[in-house]
Amino acid sequence: MREQLTEEYIRRVWDELPAFVKPTTFHSTLLLNQALDADVTLASETLQITGSFKFRAAYNLLREVESDEVITTSSGNFGQAVAYACMLLGKRCTVMMPANSSKSKQANIRSYDGEVLLIDTATKSRQLYTMDMLADHPDAFYAPPYDHYRVVAGNSTLGREIFEHFGPGGIDYVLCPIGGGGLISGIITARDILAPDVEIVGVEPLLGNDAAQSLRVGHIVTLDAEPQTMADGTRTPSVGKLNWEIIKGGLKQIIEVPEEKIAAGLQTLYSKANLKVEPTGALTTGAVLTQPEQFKGKRVCLIVSGGNVDVDVYMRVLGEE
Amino acid sequence: MREQLTEEYIRRVWDELPAFVKPTTFHSTLLLNQALDADVTLASETLQITGSFKFRAAYNLLREVESDEVITTSSGNFGQAVAYACMLLGKRCTVMMPANSSKSKQANIRSYDGEVLLIDTATKSRQLYTMDMLADHPDAFYAPPYDHYRVVAGNSTLGREIFEHFGPGGIDYVLCPIGGGGLISGIITARDILAPDVEIVGVEPLLGNDAAQSLRVGHIVTLDAEPQTMADGTRTPSVGKLNWEIIKGGLKQIIEVPEEKIAAGLQTLYSKANLKVEPTGALTTGAVLTQPEQFKGKRVCLIVSGGNVDVDVYMRVLGEE
């Protein structure tokens, strides 16, 4: 699908999508600069529609879909984004979620008029559930969370905002989390058009470092099981095919962040920037805390991917020593 | 000092101050609208410089001060704002704080190059400490937190942003917390110039309802002791004189919010708007939860005054049943 990601298409999305999404929140504080020993600007998607960057992807994906029925599987932000995009676009939406998914995320999807279908992933895989569901609903559109050119193009609108905000030569590094690779593919795509000299650094939890492994060996590495990192937005066992095509040529480095540094990142954003973030949103801050010498005194943009986190999880991480 | 609050002066501040402060963060979510059963826009100062609206006041107050030495008393946001403003303006700053003030707030003031002087308010009043300090430093400027026309004018820049954002007829109510009255005086001042038809509703904790009592009896009521509300930004025993002059003619209503509704407001902003706020910042949300019938279906702007809150306090309130 990479041939569909033309600069012409990307620029059309940049013209059209901003009317439907919120601009990112650029945020800097002296206390955060002191804590990270760098000149830091956060690009926070915590106040984005549905609370994460995923709405950019979901809305761009679905606004060109003709079917009035959409199905997806997600335990988190993509499900909420798809449900709300469907609500706005007048489509029916079913989100298949593992039965142990957080109650508040289930409730949010219902608030967006989405139907929640709880599935038991211990006895049957997500893929099988999806195939059965699509067999029963042959006219439905299945919404893929990252491995699709319109997803990448939607996410590229965040990259565009970042590179236009800083202008040529205005930033040394942009740090971006990697789960399935949809977000960082969009950021790389925007960088290649607007600011080819800026280095983008990928960030993964050490516990779910499939992309870092992939970059080392030169092909997609798939983890045996869903990694049990607190950064639940990155629990994908591997990056998508299209995403890998973009990542392998667009990144030099992926920082692997241990769990305790993800927690420290979340705490730092709480105390130094007044920002409530989900653990995945704290990855980039955790990356600076993991490799401080690399970023010392540099101008660094940290993408904060989202803010949706249950109270019990947030309190556990915030209270960690 | 009300005669100094001319429209000409206010408009000069509106021209000059925005170069030094961050614009407020307007934020709306469907989930928050559903939770409050109203058409809600937050005007959040949690991402303002030093994390609260106080920086608007402090910077406007101090930029016209000639003395290179500034003294203030504050256990909270005003001290941080004054310290940072002094840092930017090249002035020395001493903040007298009760010895039991939060360690993180003391640390923040030091991060802004302010000197912290711990005082024992059990044995000697803040006023006496201040008088002694000023006797020792006769050239120093004492920074008053709310009862000063330049403080009110600084805060009026937030009101201007709000009324220009919504435009004529664009909002039914603006809800604003009241401590010493500095913020709401600024909001009323801007309203009187830009949007005289919009109703501003004051919000106080029920435990510290001196302004509500004052409005009922028609003169300033002073509480016997500092009220022990969790909304520590409103623990002032009475509003200021200038503030009262503005409040008494500018407000029809002050909502008194019980502690449990302040907590519910903080929890609501966490879960429905991804916003970390201090208890004082949750007052306006708590006011809607206290009087839901008044705001049902209305277009309501809730001022979120700040976000600085220690982890232990936040976790206690967030976890409250």
XYZ file of C-alpha atoms in Angstrom:
642
model
C 0.000 0.000 0.000
C 3.014 2.265 0.104
C 2.418 3.414 -3.474
C -0.874 4.944 -2.308
C 1.008 7.156 0.147
C 1.871 9.747 -2.466
C 2.818 13.270 -1.464
C -0.268 14.417 -3.341
C -2.519 12.196 -1.224
C -0.745 13.169 1.992
C -1.150 16.845 1.202
C -4.823 16.336 0.444
C -5.251 14.769 3.887
C -3.375 17.721 5.400
C -5.841 20.033 3.702
C -8.966 18.129 4.689
C -8.454 16.310 8.004
C -7.640 19.256 10.319
C -11.278 20.391 10.123
C -12.231 17.226 12.004
C -9.427 16.818 14.558
C -8.061 19.011 17.325
C -4.589 20.494 16.945
C -2.014 18.897 19.210
C -1.137 20.616 22.480
C 2.398 21.991 22.474
C 3.570 22.406 26.037
C 6.862 23.341 27.687
C 7.803 24.106 31.258
C 10.985 25.221 32.928
C 10.585 22.465 35.523
C 10.435 19.797 32.817
C 13.509 21.203 31.081
C 15.353 21.094 34.389
C 14.186 17.558 35.154
C 15.209 16.222 31.730
C 18.239 18.489 31.260
C 17.109 19.371 27.747
C 15.057 21.937 25.846
C 11.821 19.961 25.750
C 8.556 20.550 23.943
C 5.746 18.094 24.473
C 3.355 17.456 21.603
C 0.506 16.045 23.632
C -2.438 14.174 22.183
C -4.056 13.694 25.590
C -6.581 16.425 24.777
C -7.197 15.115 21.245
C -10.727 13.920 20.462
C -11.212 10.601 22.337
C -7.996 11.303 24.263
C -5.317 9.946 21.942
C -3.784 10.395 18.474
C -5.817 7.404 17.289
C -8.717 9.624 16.314
C -6.613 11.130 13.503
C -6.123 7.634 12.079
C -9.651 6.394 12.636
C -11.385 9.402 11.154
C -9.155 9.517 8.096
C -9.576 5.791 7.567
C -13.343 5.790 7.854
C -14.359 9.014 6.136
C -13.742 7.313 2.779
C -15.456 4.053 3.658
C -18.824 3.470 1.979
C -20.092 0.662 4.179
C -22.320 1.844 6.985
C -21.091 -0.904 9.284
C -17.632 -0.970 10.856
C -15.985 -3.694 12.930
C -12.728 -3.548 14.807
C -10.875 -5.264 17.614
C -9.247 -3.119 20.260
C -8.869 -3.105 23.991
C -7.958 0.536 24.038
C -7.683 3.830 22.242
C -8.321 2.693 18.680
C -11.688 1.218 19.625
C -12.776 4.493 21.208
C -11.533 6.465 18.206
C -13.314 4.203 15.714
C -16.538 4.305 17.710
C -16.565 8.102 17.861
C -15.595 8.472 14.196
C -18.471 6.140 13.293
C -20.852 8.175 15.450
C -19.859 11.337 13.579
C -20.022 9.618 10.191
C -23.368 7.931 10.838
C -22.068 4.363 10.766
C -22.803 1.435 13.050
C -19.765 0.248 14.971
C -18.902 -2.956 16.795
C -15.731 -3.185 18.872
C -14.602 -6.652 19.861
C -12.805 -6.418 23.191
C -11.191 -9.027 25.422
C -13.536 -9.834 28.305
C -11.014 -8.434 30.799
C -10.834 -5.020 29.098
C -11.194 -2.061 31.394
C -14.762 -1.225 32.313
C -14.209 2.473 31.696
C -13.005 1.854 28.156
C -16.044 -0.321 27.482
C -18.237 2.444 28.889
C -16.550 5.079 26.722
C -17.157 3.058 23.569
C -20.829 2.795 24.497
C -20.874 6.566 25.137
C -19.804 6.937 21.518
C -22.735 4.722 20.466
C -20.437 1.782 19.740
C -21.481 -1.778 20.458
C -19.083 -3.730 22.651
C -18.693 -7.432 21.939
C -16.709 -9.150 24.673
C -14.579 -12.009 23.422
C -12.665 -14.745 25.220
C -9.184 -14.614 23.718
C -8.050 -17.552 25.863
C -10.185 -20.013 23.897
C -10.181 -18.379 20.439
C -7.825 -15.904 18.844
C -8.735 -12.341 17.919
C -8.098 -13.230 14.294
C -10.599 -16.091 14.386
C -13.214 -13.916 16.071
C -12.655 -11.284 13.414
C -12.926 -13.749 10.553
C -16.127 -15.249 11.963
C -17.569 -11.800 12.516
C -16.753 -10.695 8.972
C -18.241 -13.913 7.587
C -21.468 -13.046 9.407
C -21.329 -9.391 8.242
C -19.990 -9.539 4.693
C -20.766 -5.877 3.992
C -18.966 -4.570 7.075
C -15.635 -2.767 6.855
C -12.913 -4.049 9.157
C -10.900 -1.137 10.577
C -7.178 -1.977 10.873
C -5.447 -0.035 13.665
C -2.066 0.663 12.018
C -1.288 -1.284 8.869
C -3.119 0.880 6.343
C -2.089 3.841 4.220
C -5.040 5.987 5.323
C -4.134 5.323 8.962
C -0.580 6.438 8.298
C -1.792 9.499 6.413
C -4.144 10.434 9.249
C -1.317 10.191 11.751
C 0.935 12.225 9.478
C -1.173 15.274 10.320
C 0.457 15.241 13.765
C 3.880 15.160 12.142
C 2.927 18.046 9.947
C 1.876 20.096 12.980
C 5.170 19.317 14.698
C 7.466 20.127 11.773
C 5.554 23.275 10.875
C 5.592 24.371 14.519
C 9.357 24.187 14.801
C 10.222 25.216 11.260
C 13.446 24.337 9.455
C 16.302 23.720 11.868
C 14.068 24.317 14.869
C 14.352 20.937 16.559
C 17.077 18.314 17.019
C 15.047 15.191 17.811
C 11.450 14.063 17.683
C 10.752 11.061 19.923
C 7.780 8.882 19.060
C 6.391 5.674 20.606
C 6.068 2.510 18.514
C 3.324 -0.066 18.946
C 2.092 -1.364 15.614
C 4.007 1.475 14.017
C 1.085 3.514 12.729
C 1.989 6.718 14.510
C 5.700 6.728 13.804
C 5.043 5.884 10.135
C 2.937 9.027 9.937
C 5.601 11.114 11.659
C 8.327 9.794 9.334
C 6.117 10.440 6.307
C 5.597 14.072 7.353
C 9.281 14.491 8.208
C 10.353 13.241 4.779
C 8.212 15.935 3.143
C 8.749 18.859 5.493
C 11.969 18.455 7.435
C 14.188 15.685 6.013
C 17.114 16.681 8.251
C 15.342 16.079 11.564
C 16.105 12.814 13.326
C 13.128 10.822 14.571
C 13.875 8.409 17.398
C 11.538 5.502 18.025
C 10.649 4.475 21.559
C 9.477 1.088 22.764
C 9.088 -0.578 26.120
C 12.007 -2.939 26.719
C 9.450 -5.660 27.474
C 7.912 -5.253 24.021
C 10.931 -4.417 21.879
C 9.922 -6.157 18.674
C 10.554 -3.087 16.506
C 14.013 -2.549 18.013
C 14.788 -6.219 17.355
C 13.429 -5.848 13.826
C 15.644 -2.836 13.150
C 18.684 -4.783 14.392
C 18.101 -7.845 12.201
C 16.596 -6.085 9.182
C 13.242 -7.835 9.023
C 10.010 -7.922 11.043
C 10.439 -9.775 14.346
C 7.267 -11.072 15.978
C 7.144 -11.661 19.725
C 5.805 -15.025 20.871
C 3.205 -13.493 23.150
C 1.631 -10.118 23.810
C 4.230 -8.302 25.931
C 3.056 -7.490 29.452
C 4.323 -3.923 29.584
C 2.366 -1.236 31.442
C 2.479 0.706 28.148
C -0.588 -1.123 26.884
C -0.750 0.865 23.658
C 2.397 -0.945 22.517
C 1.427 -4.530 23.320
C 1.390 -5.457 19.628
C 3.629 -8.497 18.951
C 5.005 -6.918 15.763
C 4.786 -3.817 13.599
C 2.619 -3.826 10.477
C 3.989 -4.554 7.003
C 3.436 -1.073 5.586
C 4.709 0.420 8.820
C 7.865 -1.652 8.629
C 8.518 -0.472 5.071
C 8.479 3.093 6.343
C 10.274 2.481 9.651
C 13.212 0.493 8.270
C 14.371 3.356 6.059
C 13.218 6.208 8.263
C 14.725 5.452 11.680
C 18.271 5.037 12.912
C 17.463 4.326 16.530
C 14.818 2.846 18.792
C 15.234 3.379 22.519
C 14.070 0.511 24.717
C 12.622 1.799 27.963
C 12.494 -0.347 31.111
C 9.205 -0.358 33.015
C 10.561 1.703 35.889
C 11.543 4.488 33.502
C 8.075 4.469 31.952
C 6.727 4.978 35.473
C 9.279 7.721 36.124
C 8.213 9.381 32.882
C 4.570 9.351 33.926
C 5.495 10.791 37.330
C 7.673 13.465 35.723
C 4.884 14.595 33.405
C 2.551 14.729 36.408
C 4.830 16.793 38.627
C 6.747 18.941 36.155
C 4.204 19.526 33.385
C 0.749 19.075 35.001
C -0.066 16.427 32.449
C -2.104 13.285 33.052
C -0.835 10.681 30.608
C -1.330 6.980 30.103
C 1.803 4.821 30.458
C 2.231 4.618 26.666
C 2.127 8.431 26.592
C 5.012 8.485 29.062
C 7.320 6.359 26.888
C 9.104 9.251 25.200
C 9.765 11.009 28.510
C 10.977 7.686 29.876
C 13.329 7.419 26.885
C 15.060 10.677 27.831
C 15.370 9.435 31.401
C 16.850 6.181 30.038
C 19.471 7.854 27.806
C 19.931 11.320 29.321
C 23.420 11.886 27.905
C 22.130 11.680 24.326
C 19.633 14.499 24.802
C 21.511 16.760 27.212
C 21.070 20.355 26.084
C 19.329 19.301 22.852
C 16.035 20.607 21.485
C 13.731 17.626 21.836
C 10.072 17.153 20.914
C 8.394 14.370 22.871
C 5.191 12.974 21.411
C 2.716 12.133 24.170
C 0.429 9.700 22.420
C -2.558 9.658 24.761
C -4.027 10.120 28.208
C -6.651 7.428 28.740
C -5.793 5.414 31.814
C -7.962 3.897 34.512
C -7.737 5.430 37.968
C -6.380 2.280 39.617
C -3.572 1.868 37.077
C -2.668 5.560 37.224
C -2.547 5.602 41.003
C -0.408 2.476 41.088
C 2.148 3.928 38.669
C 2.047 7.442 40.130
C 2.664 6.057 43.604
C 5.550 3.790 42.583
C 8.844 4.479 44.325
C -7.513 51.555 43.409
C -10.576 50.990 41.271
C -10.080 54.319 39.508
C -6.803 52.971 38.124
C -8.668 50.141 36.423
C -9.645 52.261 33.437
C -10.632 50.646 30.178
C -7.605 52.344 28.644
C -5.273 50.691 31.155
C -6.985 47.312 30.787
C -6.682 47.453 27.024
C -3.010 48.358 27.314
C -2.472 45.252 29.438
C -4.368 43.213 26.837
C -1.987 44.536 24.207
C 1.179 43.948 26.189
C 0.782 40.995 28.563
C -0.039 38.185 26.085
C 3.567 38.249 24.847
C 4.617 36.968 28.277
C 1.890 34.472 29.177
C 0.536 31.357 27.511
C -2.964 31.401 26.069
C -5.456 29.402 28.089
C -6.301 25.872 26.982
C -9.863 25.571 25.723
C -10.967 21.974 25.954
C -14.228 20.134 25.387
C -15.106 16.472 25.270
C -18.278 14.569 24.536
C -17.779 12.496 27.686
C -17.635 15.631 29.846
C -20.768 17.037 28.216
C -22.545 13.769 28.942
C -21.286 13.659 32.527
C -22.356 17.239 33.276
C -25.442 17.250 31.020
C -24.405 20.585 29.533
C -22.452 22.035 26.633
C -19.189 22.529 28.493
C -15.956 24.259 27.526
C -13.084 24.216 29.977
C -10.758 27.194 30.051
C -7.830 25.504 31.735
C -4.888 27.310 33.256
C -3.197 24.064 34.288
C -0.740 24.432 31.400
C -0.173 28.144 32.077
C 3.360 29.193 33.027
C 3.948 27.923 36.610
C 0.760 25.845 36.321
C -1.938 28.329 37.325
C -3.555 31.636 36.315
C -1.478 33.362 38.999
C 1.357 33.973 36.576
C -0.840 36.435 34.674
C -1.288 38.443 37.858
C 2.275 38.182 39.103
C 3.917 39.143 35.850
C 1.616 42.091 35.254
C 2.093 43.265 38.810
C 5.867 43.048 38.787
C 6.777 44.203 35.302
C 6.114 47.770 36.397
C 7.918 47.513 39.730
C 11.246 49.325 39.943
C 12.614 47.688 43.067
C 14.889 44.755 42.345
C 13.737 42.956 45.461
C 10.326 41.348 45.883
C 8.777 39.744 48.944
C 5.561 37.810 49.199
C 3.787 35.311 51.410
C 2.195 32.293 49.807
C 1.894 28.607 50.430
C 0.902 27.957 46.880
C 0.549 29.136 43.345
C 1.129 32.853 43.827
C 4.546 32.224 45.356
C 5.606 30.133 42.397
C 4.265 32.703 39.954
C 6.031 35.588 41.721
C 9.301 33.662 41.887
C 9.257 32.863 38.183
C 8.206 36.379 37.205
C 11.109 37.723 39.285
C 13.489 35.299 37.608
C 12.405 36.568 34.195
C 12.521 40.208 35.293
C 15.920 39.935 36.994
C 14.658 40.596 40.525
C 15.505 38.863 43.778
C 12.521 37.118 45.345
C 11.752 35.863 48.830
C 8.635 33.800 49.488
C 7.591 33.400 53.100
C 5.866 30.056 53.485
C 4.336 28.261 56.460
C 6.778 25.617 57.690
C 4.282 22.866 56.811
C 3.990 23.955 53.164
C 4.345 21.203 50.622
C 7.924 20.217 49.882
C 7.295 20.178 46.156
C 6.016 23.752 46.187
C 9.080 24.843 48.135
C 11.257 23.005 45.612
C 9.487 24.651 42.689
C 10.064 28.117 44.112
C 13.761 27.309 44.457
C 13.747 26.026 40.853
C 12.592 29.511 39.891
C 15.554 30.994 41.820
C 13.285 32.173 44.640
C 14.395 32.106 48.247
C 12.074 30.237 50.602
C 11.739 31.557 54.118
C 9.837 29.130 56.326
C 7.730 30.817 58.983
C 5.896 29.491 62.014
C 2.385 30.882 61.695
C 1.345 29.239 64.966
C 3.482 31.644 66.999
C 3.374 34.757 64.796
C 0.937 35.860 62.127
C 1.789 36.175 58.473
C 1.076 39.894 58.723
C 3.622 40.329 61.513
C 6.241 38.348 59.623
C 5.584 40.502 56.581
C 5.849 43.751 58.522
C 9.099 42.662 60.153
C 10.493 41.562 56.823
C 9.592 44.846 55.152
C 11.106 46.784 58.058
C 14.354 44.902 57.440
C 14.125 45.422 53.653
C 12.708 48.912 53.217
C 13.396 48.999 49.475
C 11.654 45.731 48.756
C 8.284 45.560 47.012
C 5.632 43.466 48.714
C 3.605 41.540 46.129
C -0.092 41.333 47.090
C -1.801 38.219 45.695
C -5.234 39.644 44.804
C -6.041 43.075 46.191
C -4.294 45.219 43.587
C -5.429 46.767 40.309
C -2.499 45.356 38.330
C -3.300 41.877 39.634
C -6.903 42.274 38.504
C -5.787 43.626 35.134
C -3.383 40.718 34.668
C -6.155 38.240 35.392
C -8.498 40.086 33.048
C -6.426 38.765 30.138
C -7.972 35.348 30.813
C -11.431 36.905 30.683
C -10.583 38.570 27.421
C -9.510 35.242 25.919
C -12.741 33.641 27.059
C -15.111 36.339 25.806
C -13.291 36.717 22.501
C -13.264 32.928 22.071
C -17.028 32.619 22.377
C -17.999 35.885 20.752
C -21.231 37.794 21.379
C -24.010 35.473 22.472
C -21.738 32.440 22.359
C -21.923 31.373 25.991
C -24.579 31.331 28.710
C -22.483 31.118 31.886
C -18.868 31.513 32.897
C -18.063 29.833 36.218
C -15.066 31.114 38.154
C -13.592 30.172 41.548
C -13.256 32.780 44.290
C -10.461 32.851 46.854
C -9.256 36.385 47.508
C -11.278 37.437 44.494
C -8.408 38.400 42.201
C -9.336 36.074 39.369
C -13.056 36.701 39.314
C -12.460 40.467 39.484
C -10.425 40.149 36.330
C -13.086 38.051 34.626
C -15.836 40.518 35.580
C -13.703 43.426 34.363
C -13.232 41.772 30.966
C -16.900 40.803 30.777
C -18.017 44.375 31.447
C -15.967 45.549 28.458
C -16.508 42.722 26.000
C -19.685 40.821 26.814
C -21.886 42.652 29.331
C -24.772 40.232 28.795
C -22.928 37.116 29.935
C -23.582 35.932 33.480
C -20.551 35.106 35.581
C -21.185 32.729 38.469
C -18.773 32.656 41.389
C -17.802 29.360 42.983
C -16.539 28.791 46.504
C -16.047 25.793 48.731
C -18.900 25.547 51.221
C -16.277 25.334 53.977
C -14.817 28.702 52.950
C -17.905 30.592 51.804
C -16.924 34.087 52.935
C -17.667 35.656 49.553
C -21.098 34.023 49.375
C -21.830 35.302 52.882
C -20.538 38.724 51.868
C -22.820 38.826 48.831
C -25.793 37.896 51.027
C -25.209 40.594 53.654
C -23.796 43.277 51.369
C -20.410 43.794 52.990
C -17.152 41.885 53.356
C -17.469 38.962 55.757
C -14.238 37.619 57.238
C -14.024 34.040 58.476
C -12.589 33.529 61.952
C -9.975 31.059 60.785
C -8.464 29.854 57.548
C -11.044 27.389 56.184
C -9.810 23.807 55.960
C -11.159 23.036 52.508
C -9.210 20.790 50.147
C -9.427 23.676 47.658
C -6.353 25.294 49.170
C -6.296 28.114 46.651
C -9.430 29.504 48.309
C -8.365 29.364 51.955
C -8.403 33.160 52.234
C -10.591 34.301 55.130
C -12.070 37.163 53.063
C -11.953 38.753 49.643
C -9.858 41.864 49.054
C -11.290 45.387 49.194
C -10.823 46.192 45.520
C -12.056 42.716 44.634
C -15.182 43.227 46.720
C -15.929 46.510 44.957
C -15.928 44.630 41.672
C -17.643 41.455 42.880
C -20.570 43.114 44.658
C -21.834 44.747 41.481
C -20.679 42.105 39.045
C -22.099 38.866 40.397
C -25.611 37.654 41.117
C -24.722 34.238 42.436
C -21.992 32.304 44.207
C -22.348 28.537 44.332
C -21.068 26.887 47.523
C -19.581 23.502 46.780
C -19.348 20.764 49.435
C -16.018 18.965 49.700
C -17.343 15.738 48.194
C -18.442 17.590 45.068
C -15.004 19.183 44.743
C -13.589 15.659 44.815
C -16.181 14.492 42.288
C -15.219 17.421 40.062
C -11.550 16.454 40.192
C -12.435 12.838 39.388
C -14.699 13.918 36.517
C -11.974 16.056 34.943
C -9.578 13.117 35.283
C -11.836 10.533 33.693
C -13.864 12.565 31.182
C -11.381 15.233 30.073
C -7.890 13.777 30.700
C -7.084 16.768 32.864
C -4.973 16.761 36.015
C -6.246 19.596 38.192
C -5.693 20.741 41.729
C -8.777 20.715 43.989
C -9.279 24.470 43.538
C -9.249 23.894 39.788
C -12.084 21.388 40.216
C -14.403 23.852 41.982
C -16.271 24.983 38.883
C -16.887 21.411 37.739
C -18.010 20.629 41.274
C -20.430 23.565 41.074
C -22.192 22.049 38.062
C -22.392 18.737 39.922
C -23.854 20.621 42.902
C -26.551 22.471 40.928
C -27.043 20.366 37.799
C -30.555 21.608 37.057
C -29.354 25.188 36.614
C -26.893 24.276 33.863
C -28.768 21.469 32.111
C -28.411 21.970 28.363
C -26.718 25.360 28.786
C -23.473 26.540 27.202
C -21.125 26.757 30.148
C -17.476 27.809 30.372
C -15.709 26.393 33.432
C -12.517 28.131 34.470
C -9.963 25.604 35.727
C -7.665 27.785 37.774
C -4.624 25.546 38.140
C -3.104 22.109 38.257
C -0.425 22.099 40.947
C -1.168 19.402 43.488
C 1.086 17.043 45.386
C 0.901 13.388 44.476
C -0.352 12.284 47.889
C -3.208 14.804 47.908
C -4.167 14.000 44.335
C -4.216 10.271 44.949
C -6.284 10.703 48.085
C -8.926 12.789 46.294
C -8.863 10.725 43.098
C -9.380 7.530 45.065
C -12.249 8.896 47.204
C -15.513 6.979 46.909
